[in-house]
């Protein structure tokens, strides 16, 4: 069976799950998740040993009781070769789509299944293709794009910060506030992946970056990055300041607070 046909079957399964979920009210404001996220309590799906393996621990509570958005992220983590001949993180580029119609406890296995498809995909298939195929099966699930930007406070610091942008999402088409549907965040918690830290990228808590007293976007006030599949650089040497590497990555983001928090029904 071809990769395209296999992914189409998975997409149809996702559509069926969405169809069986609670439907949003007809007069609902634009901008929020497709299905309600009020039952989603992330502490019920976090492993009990999450903070046992070093790093900066996850907090006991989230910014808000339930997330405004839950997103599946499919793309690549980028690495450059540092002076020591080892791989150094250089941001990411991933595409996001709404998985709010799946129960929270199903997010991890669904994300792992999509990760298997992404890992098996031939080089001609991009993360954008995966989102496009899913969007064709279930219009409206595409949320936006995730990438990294230069330090907004000090452009010469060499630091980079995560950014999410939902401004071009179908959900935002008629939203008068869509120009603010982005977020630049810092990192307050970083822990190794609790299942396979050698292969999977770290789990993070990322609060909105505040610059000169202003939040850097209104998409959310806090993001949890969990359920990582892949993303870590291999333990190999490289040619300093010459080699560049992209590692496939699939994971979940939960966005808390922000301008669209009151659209959740």
XYZ file of C-alpha atoms in Angstrom:
265
model
C 0.000 0.000 0.000
C 1.375 3.434 -0.931
C 2.207 6.000 1.728
C -0.428 8.376 0.324
C -3.187 5.744 0.508
C -2.167 4.739 4.026
C -2.215 8.322 5.232
C -5.593 8.871 3.589
C -7.000 5.984 5.633
C -5.633 7.529 8.826
C -7.070 10.890 7.826
C -10.493 9.335 7.285
C -10.265 7.762 10.740
C -9.540 11.191 12.173
C -12.556 12.616 10.342
C -14.771 9.860 11.768
C -13.579 10.646 15.275
C -14.251 14.340 14.698
C -17.741 13.584 13.411
C -18.554 11.656 16.568
C -17.323 14.462 18.826
C -19.403 17.306 20.188
C -20.217 19.885 17.517
C -19.583 23.580 18.215
C -22.616 25.878 18.403
C -23.625 27.641 15.176
C -23.117 31.130 16.629
C -19.694 30.385 18.060
C -16.996 33.079 17.701
C -14.212 32.419 15.236
C -10.670 31.544 16.130
C -10.872 28.735 18.695
C -10.506 24.968 18.509
C -12.844 22.871 16.372
C -14.070 20.836 19.357
C -14.258 21.658 23.035
C -11.050 21.346 25.066
C -12.625 21.898 28.488
C -12.244 18.223 29.540
C -8.491 18.275 28.749
C -6.516 18.158 32.014
C -2.891 17.711 31.000
C -1.833 16.478 34.441
C -3.827 13.298 33.769
C -1.562 12.347 30.853
C 1.834 13.497 32.133
C 4.038 10.552 33.231
C 4.571 10.421 37.009
C 8.346 10.284 36.496
C 8.439 13.303 34.172
C 10.573 15.418 36.531
C 12.820 12.590 37.761
C 15.517 12.707 35.080
C 17.018 16.173 35.390
C 16.298 19.408 33.631
C 14.098 22.252 34.854
C 10.933 20.619 36.282
C 7.434 21.012 34.894
C 5.125 23.080 37.135
C 2.397 21.509 39.260
C -0.276 23.602 37.542
C -0.892 24.998 34.088
C -1.647 28.670 33.426
C -5.315 27.810 32.893
C -7.516 24.816 33.671
C -7.854 23.705 30.041
C -6.019 24.561 26.809
C -7.324 26.926 24.155
C -5.741 24.810 21.401
C -4.317 21.313 21.128
C -2.100 20.818 18.100
C -0.248 17.996 16.406
C 3.117 19.206 15.129
C 4.751 17.519 12.123
C 8.060 18.751 10.738
C 11.786 18.854 11.413
C 14.180 19.988 14.118
C 17.178 21.829 12.658
C 20.810 21.455 13.740
C 24.087 23.099 12.760
C 27.596 21.844 13.441
C 29.313 23.758 16.245
C 32.990 24.494 16.734
C 33.440 21.269 18.722
C 32.226 19.161 15.819
C 28.929 18.247 17.496
C 25.345 19.053 16.571
C 23.802 22.204 18.045
C 20.060 23.053 17.960
C 19.100 25.662 15.350
C 15.320 25.851 15.685
C 12.621 23.992 13.806
C 10.019 24.251 11.094
C 6.783 22.327 11.675
C 3.157 22.396 10.540
C 0.312 22.186 13.031
C -3.208 20.881 12.915
C -6.084 20.716 15.369
C -6.579 17.441 17.293
C -9.133 18.812 19.757
C -11.761 16.329 18.506
C -9.683 13.429 19.827
C -9.903 12.692 23.584
C -6.764 13.843 25.373
C -5.748 10.298 26.305
C -5.729 9.420 22.575
C -3.339 12.212 21.618
C -0.173 10.314 22.473
C -0.966 7.105 20.506
C -2.371 9.098 17.577
C 0.740 11.297 17.501
C 2.997 8.239 17.657
C 1.091 6.667 14.760
C 1.454 9.795 12.638
C 5.136 9.867 13.623
C 5.547 6.375 12.200
C 4.055 7.533 8.899
C 6.245 10.637 8.880
C 9.395 8.599 9.580
C 8.488 6.145 6.797
C 7.620 8.831 4.266
C 9.913 9.111 1.249
C 12.051 12.264 0.860
C 9.572 13.652 -1.665
C 6.879 13.904 1.044
C 7.047 17.023 3.207
C 5.384 17.914 6.504
C 3.297 20.422 4.562
C 2.031 17.540 2.385
C 0.827 15.677 5.468
C -1.103 18.692 6.710
C -2.513 19.345 3.214
C -3.747 15.762 2.896
C -5.375 15.923 6.311
C -6.922 19.298 5.478
C -8.404 17.900 2.264
C -10.049 15.114 4.264
C -11.178 17.327 7.152
C -11.303 21.035 6.200
C -10.420 23.431 8.947
C -7.954 21.252 10.871
C -4.845 23.150 9.715
C -3.869 25.599 12.454
C -0.634 27.202 11.385
C 3.132 26.979 11.375
C 5.846 26.770 14.038
C 9.366 28.092 13.553
C 12.066 30.035 15.398
C 13.066 33.691 15.262
C 16.015 35.824 16.340
C 16.037 37.280 19.839
C 13.387 40.068 19.810
C 15.130 41.800 22.716
C 18.703 41.704 21.409
C 19.151 40.753 17.756
C 22.913 40.292 18.239
C 22.667 37.872 21.185
C 22.640 34.816 18.939
C 19.639 33.402 20.815
C 16.549 32.129 19.044
C 12.966 31.877 20.298
C 10.055 29.645 19.355
C 7.205 31.233 17.387
C 3.766 29.931 16.431
C 1.619 31.696 13.835
C -2.063 30.862 13.248
C -2.880 34.049 11.322
C -3.452 32.240 8.020
C -5.603 29.483 9.524
C -9.066 28.884 8.056
C -10.404 29.381 11.577
C -9.059 32.947 11.475
C -10.379 33.925 8.022
C -13.094 36.236 9.336
C -11.496 37.047 12.677
C -10.732 40.752 13.057
C -7.981 39.928 15.555
C -6.092 37.465 13.346
C -3.024 39.719 13.004
C -2.371 38.978 16.680
C -2.775 35.200 16.312
C 0.882 34.486 16.963
C 3.130 33.826 19.930
C 6.834 34.162 20.643
C 7.845 32.289 23.778
C 10.755 31.617 26.083
C 11.354 28.386 28.036
C 10.626 27.953 31.740
C 10.751 24.133 31.971
C 12.877 21.673 29.989
C 12.979 17.959 30.840
C 14.303 14.955 28.895
C 11.706 12.894 27.083
C 10.524 10.382 29.728
C 10.397 7.444 27.287
C 13.415 7.731 24.946
C 15.539 10.853 25.607
C 18.205 9.754 23.117
C 15.769 9.679 20.174
C 12.974 12.064 21.218
C 13.203 15.816 21.805
C 12.741 17.305 25.268
C 9.374 18.223 26.790
C 8.963 21.951 27.425
C 6.864 24.604 29.114
C 7.078 27.872 27.168
C 5.562 31.116 28.524
C 4.885 34.068 26.258
C 7.887 36.378 25.930
C 7.310 39.847 27.363
C 9.256 42.654 25.692
C 9.109 46.184 27.167
C 6.034 45.198 29.148
C 4.177 43.859 26.098
C 3.362 40.223 25.343
C 4.861 38.942 22.094
C 1.577 37.878 20.551
C -1.871 36.975 21.849
C -2.219 33.382 20.656
C -1.506 32.022 24.155
C 0.114 32.827 27.477
C 1.729 29.414 27.978
C 2.537 26.375 25.830
C 3.212 22.776 26.860
C 5.275 20.649 24.445
C 4.722 16.943 25.109
C 4.461 13.508 23.408
C 7.690 13.858 21.439
C 8.548 11.440 18.655
C 12.001 11.907 17.154
C 13.692 15.282 16.880
C 16.995 14.597 18.641
C 20.239 14.867 16.696
C 22.281 11.666 16.334
C 25.400 11.192 18.439
C 27.751 11.669 15.496
C 30.515 14.076 14.628
C 30.181 16.740 11.950
C 32.208 19.393 10.160
C 32.206 22.602 12.225
C 30.339 25.561 10.715
C 29.663 23.573 7.564
C 27.227 20.684 8.069
C 23.476 21.184 8.533
C 20.992 18.540 9.640
C 17.205 18.196 9.712
C 15.676 15.517 11.946
C 12.026 14.518 11.573
C 9.880 15.423 14.556
C 6.274 14.785 15.594
C 4.838 15.997 18.911
C 1.948 17.801 20.590
C 1.486 21.401 21.731
C -1.116 22.559 24.242
C -1.755 26.321 24.235
C -3.171 28.001 27.357
C -4.848 31.371 27.720
C -4.554 34.024 25.035
C -7.150 36.104 23.199
C -9.227 33.085 22.057
C -9.555 31.358 25.440
C -13.146 32.583 25.780
C -14.214 30.935 22.489
C -14.075 27.433 23.968
C -17.622 26.161 24.327
